[in-house]
Amino acid sequence: MTADKPLRADARRKREALLAKAREVFDTGDFFDLRFDDFARLAGVGTGTLYRHFPTREALAEAVYRGEVATLCERARELQATLPAAEALAKFLRDTVDHIGAHVGLARTLATLMAAGSDTLADGSRELEQAVTDLVTAAVRDGTVRDDVSPGAIMMALHGIGAAHDRPEWRTEADGVITLVLAGLRPGG
C-alpha cells in the first residue's frame, strides 16, 4: 500500500499540470484550435496520462469549469464569513465580473459546451446559484437587500455578462450592469 502513495501524488501532479495548461489555453481562446493530444505535450505529460485523466476534450473543459466554480463558491463563503451581508454580495458580484474578465476564453469554451448540453455546466450553475442564494438570504435577513428579488435574477445578470464578453466596451458595461443590479437590490430600489 505504501508504494501506491508516491504514484498517486505523481498522478495528482500530472492531472494538475494538465488542468493548469488547459486553463492557460482557455485564456488564449485556442482551446478548440489545438489537437487534443497537444495538451499532453504542453503539460509535459504523456498522451496516455491525458486520456487516463480526461478521455475527451469536453471532459478536460468540464474539469476546468468545475475548478472555477469551486473557486467562486469558496470566494462567496469567504466573503460571507468576513464582511457584512450586503458588502459580501456586492464584492462577490464584482469579483465574479473580474473572474469572467480574466477568463474570457473559458466563456467561449463554455458556450460551446452549453450547445452540447453538458450536465456539468448545469450542475456548476446550480452550485453558483446556491452561493448567490446564500449571500442574498443573509442580506435579506439583515434588511440590506429587498426580499422580492430572486437569486435567479442575479444569476441571469451574471450569465448575460458572461455571454456578452465579446462586446468592445465589455468591462465598463459589465460594471454598469452590476451597479444597476446592486441599486435594484436595495430596499426601496
CSV table of C-alpha atoms in Angstrom, one decimal:
chain,number,residue,atom,x,y,z
A,1,MET,CA,0.0,0.0,0.0
A,2,THR,CA,2.8,2.4,0.9
A,3,ALA,CA,4.2,2.1,-2.6
A,4,ASP,CA,1.0,3.4,-4.1
A,5,LYS,CA,1.2,6.8,-2.3
A,6,PRO,CA,4.0,8.3,-4.4
A,7,LEU,CA,2.3,7.2,-7.6
A,8,ARG,CA,-0.9,8.8,-6.5
A,9,ALA,CA,0.9,12.0,-5.7
A,10,ASP,CA,2.6,11.9,-9.1
A,11,ALA,CA,-0.7,11.2,-10.9
A,12,ARG,CA,-2.3,14.1,-9.0
A,13,ARG,CA,0.6,16.4,-10.0
A,14,LYS,CA,0.2,15.3,-13.7
A,15,ARG,CA,-3.5,15.9,-13.5
A,16,GLU,CA,-3.0,19.3,-12.1
A,17,ALA,CA,-0.4,20.1,-14.8
A,18,LEU,CA,-3.0,19.2,-17.4
A,19,LEU,CA,-5.6,21.4,-15.8
A,20,ALA,CA,-3.2,24.3,-15.4
A,21,LYS,CA,-2.2,24.1,-19.1
A,22,ALA,CA,-5.9,23.8,-20.1
A,23,ARG,CA,-6.7,27.0,-18.1
A,24,GLU,CA,-3.8,28.8,-19.9
A,25,VAL,CA,-5.1,27.7,-23.2
A,26,PHE,CA,-8.6,28.7,-22.3
A,27,ASP,CA,-7.4,32.2,-21.6
A,28,THR,CA,-5.8,32.5,-25.0
A,29,GLY,CA,-9.1,31.3,-26.7
A,30,ASP,CA,-7.3,28.5,-28.5
A,31,PHE,CA,-8.8,25.5,-26.7
A,32,PHE,CA,-10.6,24.2,-29.8
A,33,ASP,CA,-7.8,25.1,-32.2
A,34,LEU,CA,-5.3,22.6,-30.6
A,35,ARG,CA,-5.3,18.9,-31.3
A,36,PHE,CA,-6.4,17.2,-28.1
A,37,ASP,CA,-3.1,15.3,-27.8
A,38,ASP,CA,-1.2,18.7,-27.8
A,39,PHE,CA,-2.5,19.3,-24.2
A,40,ALA,CA,-0.3,16.4,-23.0
A,41,ARG,CA,2.8,17.8,-24.8
A,42,LEU,CA,2.2,21.3,-23.4
A,43,ALA,CA,1.7,20.0,-19.9
A,44,GLY,CA,4.8,17.8,-20.1
A,45,VAL,CA,3.0,14.5,-19.7
A,46,GLY,CA,2.3,11.5,-21.9
A,47,THR,CA,-0.8,11.2,-24.0
A,48,GLY,CA,-1.7,8.1,-22.0
A,49,THR,CA,-1.8,10.2,-18.9
A,50,LEU,CA,-4.0,12.8,-20.7
A,51,TYR,CA,-6.5,10.1,-21.8
A,52,ARG,CA,-6.5,8.4,-18.4
A,53,HIS,CA,-7.5,11.5,-16.6
A,54,PHE,CA,-9.5,13.2,-19.4
A,55,PRO,CA,-10.8,10.8,-22.1
A,56,THR,CA,-12.2,13.7,-24.2
A,57,ARG,CA,-11.6,17.4,-24.8
A,58,GLU,CA,-15.0,18.0,-23.2
A,59,ALA,CA,-14.0,16.1,-20.1
A,60,LEU,CA,-11.0,18.4,-19.7
A,61,ALA,CA,-13.0,21.5,-20.3
A,62,GLU,CA,-15.6,20.4,-17.7
A,63,ALA,CA,-12.9,19.7,-15.1
A,64,VAL,CA,-11.5,23.2,-15.6
A,65,TYR,CA,-15.0,24.6,-15.2
A,66,ARG,CA,-15.6,22.6,-12.0
A,67,GLY,CA,-12.4,24.1,-10.6
A,68,GLU,CA,-13.5,27.6,-11.5
A,69,VAL,CA,-17.0,27.0,-9.9
A,70,ALA,CA,-15.3,25.7,-6.8
A,71,THR,CA,-13.1,28.8,-6.6
A,72,LEU,CA,-16.0,31.1,-7.0
A,73,CYS,CA,-18.1,29.2,-4.4
A,74,GLU,CA,-15.3,29.3,-1.9
A,75,ARG,CA,-14.9,33.0,-2.5
A,76,ALA,CA,-18.6,33.5,-1.7
A,77,ARG,CA,-18.2,31.6,1.5
A,78,GLU,CA,-15.1,33.5,2.5
A,79,LEU,CA,-16.8,36.9,1.8
A,80,GLN,CA,-19.9,35.9,3.7
A,81,ALA,CA,-17.8,34.9,6.7
A,82,THR,CA,-15.8,38.2,6.7
A,83,LEU,CA,-18.0,41.0,5.5
A,84,PRO,CA,-21.4,42.4,6.3
A,85,ALA,CA,-24.0,40.7,4.1
A,86,ALA,CA,-24.6,43.5,1.6
A,87,GLU,CA,-20.9,44.1,1.2
A,88,ALA,CA,-20.2,40.4,0.7
A,89,LEU,CA,-22.8,40.2,-2.0
A,90,ALA,CA,-21.6,43.3,-3.8
A,91,LYS,CA,-17.9,42.1,-3.6
A,92,PHE,CA,-18.8,38.7,-4.8
A,93,LEU,CA,-20.6,40.1,-7.9
A,94,ARG,CA,-17.8,42.4,-8.7
A,95,ASP,CA,-15.2,39.6,-8.1
A,96,THR,CA,-17.2,37.4,-10.4
A,97,VAL,CA,-17.0,40.0,-13.2
A,98,ASP,CA,-13.3,40.2,-12.6
A,99,HIS,CA,-13.1,36.4,-12.9
A,100,ILE,CA,-15.1,36.4,-16.1
A,101,GLY,CA,-12.9,39.2,-17.5
A,102,ALA,CA,-9.7,37.3,-16.6
A,103,HIS,CA,-11.0,34.1,-18.2
A,104,VAL,CA,-12.7,35.2,-21.4
A,105,GLY,CA,-11.5,32.1,-23.3
A,106,LEU,CA,-13.3,30.0,-20.7
A,107,ALA,CA,-16.5,31.8,-21.5
A,108,ARG,CA,-16.1,30.9,-25.2
A,109,THR,CA,-15.4,27.3,-24.4
A,110,LEU,CA,-18.4,27.1,-22.0
A,111,ALA,CA,-20.7,28.5,-24.8
A,112,THR,CA,-19.6,25.6,-27.0
A,113,LEU,CA,-20.1,23.1,-24.2
A,114,MET,CA,-23.6,24.6,-23.4
A,115,ALA,CA,-24.5,23.9,-27.0
A,116,ALA,CA,-23.6,20.3,-26.4
A,117,GLY,CA,-25.9,20.1,-23.4
A,118,SER,CA,-23.2,19.4,-20.7
A,119,ASP,CA,-24.7,18.3,-17.4
A,120,THR,CA,-21.5,19.6,-15.7
A,121,LEU,CA,-22.5,23.1,-16.7
A,122,ALA,CA,-25.9,22.8,-15.3
A,123,ASP,CA,-24.5,21.4,-12.0
A,124,GLY,CA,-22.0,24.2,-11.8
A,125,SER,CA,-24.7,26.8,-12.5
A,126,ARG,CA,-26.8,25.3,-9.6
A,127,GLU,CA,-23.8,25.5,-7.3
A,128,LEU,CA,-23.1,29.1,-8.1
A,129,GLU,CA,-26.8,30.0,-7.8
A,130,GLN,CA,-26.7,28.4,-4.3
A,131,ALA,CA,-23.7,30.6,-3.4
A,132,VAL,CA,-25.6,33.6,-4.6
A,133,THR,CA,-28.7,32.4,-2.7
A,134,ASP,CA,-26.8,32.2,0.5
A,135,LEU,CA,-25.4,35.7,0.1
A,136,VAL,CA,-28.8,37.2,-0.8
A,137,THR,CA,-30.5,35.4,2.0
A,138,ALA,CA,-28.1,36.8,4.5
A,139,ALA,CA,-28.5,40.3,3.1
A,140,VAL,CA,-32.3,40.0,3.2
A,141,ARG,CA,-32.2,38.8,6.7
A,142,ASP,CA,-30.3,41.9,7.9
A,143,GLY,CA,-32.6,44.2,5.9
A,144,THR,CA,-30.0,45.5,3.4
A,145,VAL,CA,-31.5,43.7,0.3
A,146,ARG,CA,-35.1,43.5,-0.9
A,147,ASP,CA,-36.8,40.3,-0.2
A,148,ASP,CA,-38.7,40.2,-3.6
A,149,VAL,CA,-35.8,39.6,-5.9
A,150,SER,CA,-34.8,36.0,-6.6
A,151,PRO,CA,-31.2,34.9,-6.8
A,152,GLY,CA,-32.1,33.5,-10.2
A,153,ALA,CA,-32.5,37.0,-11.5
A,154,ILE,CA,-29.0,37.9,-10.3
A,155,MET,CA,-27.7,34.7,-11.9
A,156,MET,CA,-29.3,35.8,-15.2
A,157,ALA,CA,-27.4,39.1,-15.0
A,158,LEU,CA,-24.2,37.2,-14.4
A,159,HIS,CA,-24.9,34.9,-17.3
A,160,GLY,CA,-25.7,37.8,-19.5
A,161,ILE,CA,-22.4,39.5,-18.6
A,162,GLY,CA,-20.5,36.3,-19.4
A,163,ALA,CA,-22.3,35.8,-22.7
A,164,ALA,CA,-21.6,39.4,-23.8
A,165,HIS,CA,-17.8,39.1,-23.3
A,166,ASP,CA,-17.1,40.0,-27.0
A,167,ARG,CA,-18.5,43.5,-26.8
A,168,PRO,CA,-15.9,46.2,-27.2
A,169,GLU,CA,-16.8,48.0,-24.0
A,170,TRP,CA,-17.5,44.8,-22.1
A,171,ARG,CA,-15.8,45.7,-18.8
A,172,THR,CA,-17.4,49.1,-18.5
A,173,GLU,CA,-20.8,47.8,-19.4
A,174,ALA,CA,-20.4,44.8,-17.1
A,175,ASP,CA,-19.5,47.1,-14.2
A,176,GLY,CA,-22.6,49.1,-15.1
A,177,VAL,CA,-24.8,46.1,-15.0
A,178,ILE,CA,-23.5,45.1,-11.6
A,179,THR,CA,-24.1,48.7,-10.4
A,180,LEU,CA,-27.7,48.5,-11.6
A,181,VAL,CA,-28.3,45.1,-10.0
A,182,LEU,CA,-26.9,46.3,-6.7
A,183,ALA,CA,-29.0,49.5,-6.8
A,184,GLY,CA,-32.1,47.5,-7.6
A,185,LEU,CA,-31.5,45.2,-4.7
A,186,ARG,CA,-31.5,47.9,-2.1
A,187,PRO,CA,-34.8,48.2,-0.1
A,188,GLY,CA,-36.9,50.9,-1.9
A,189,GLY,CA,-34.7,50.4,-5.0
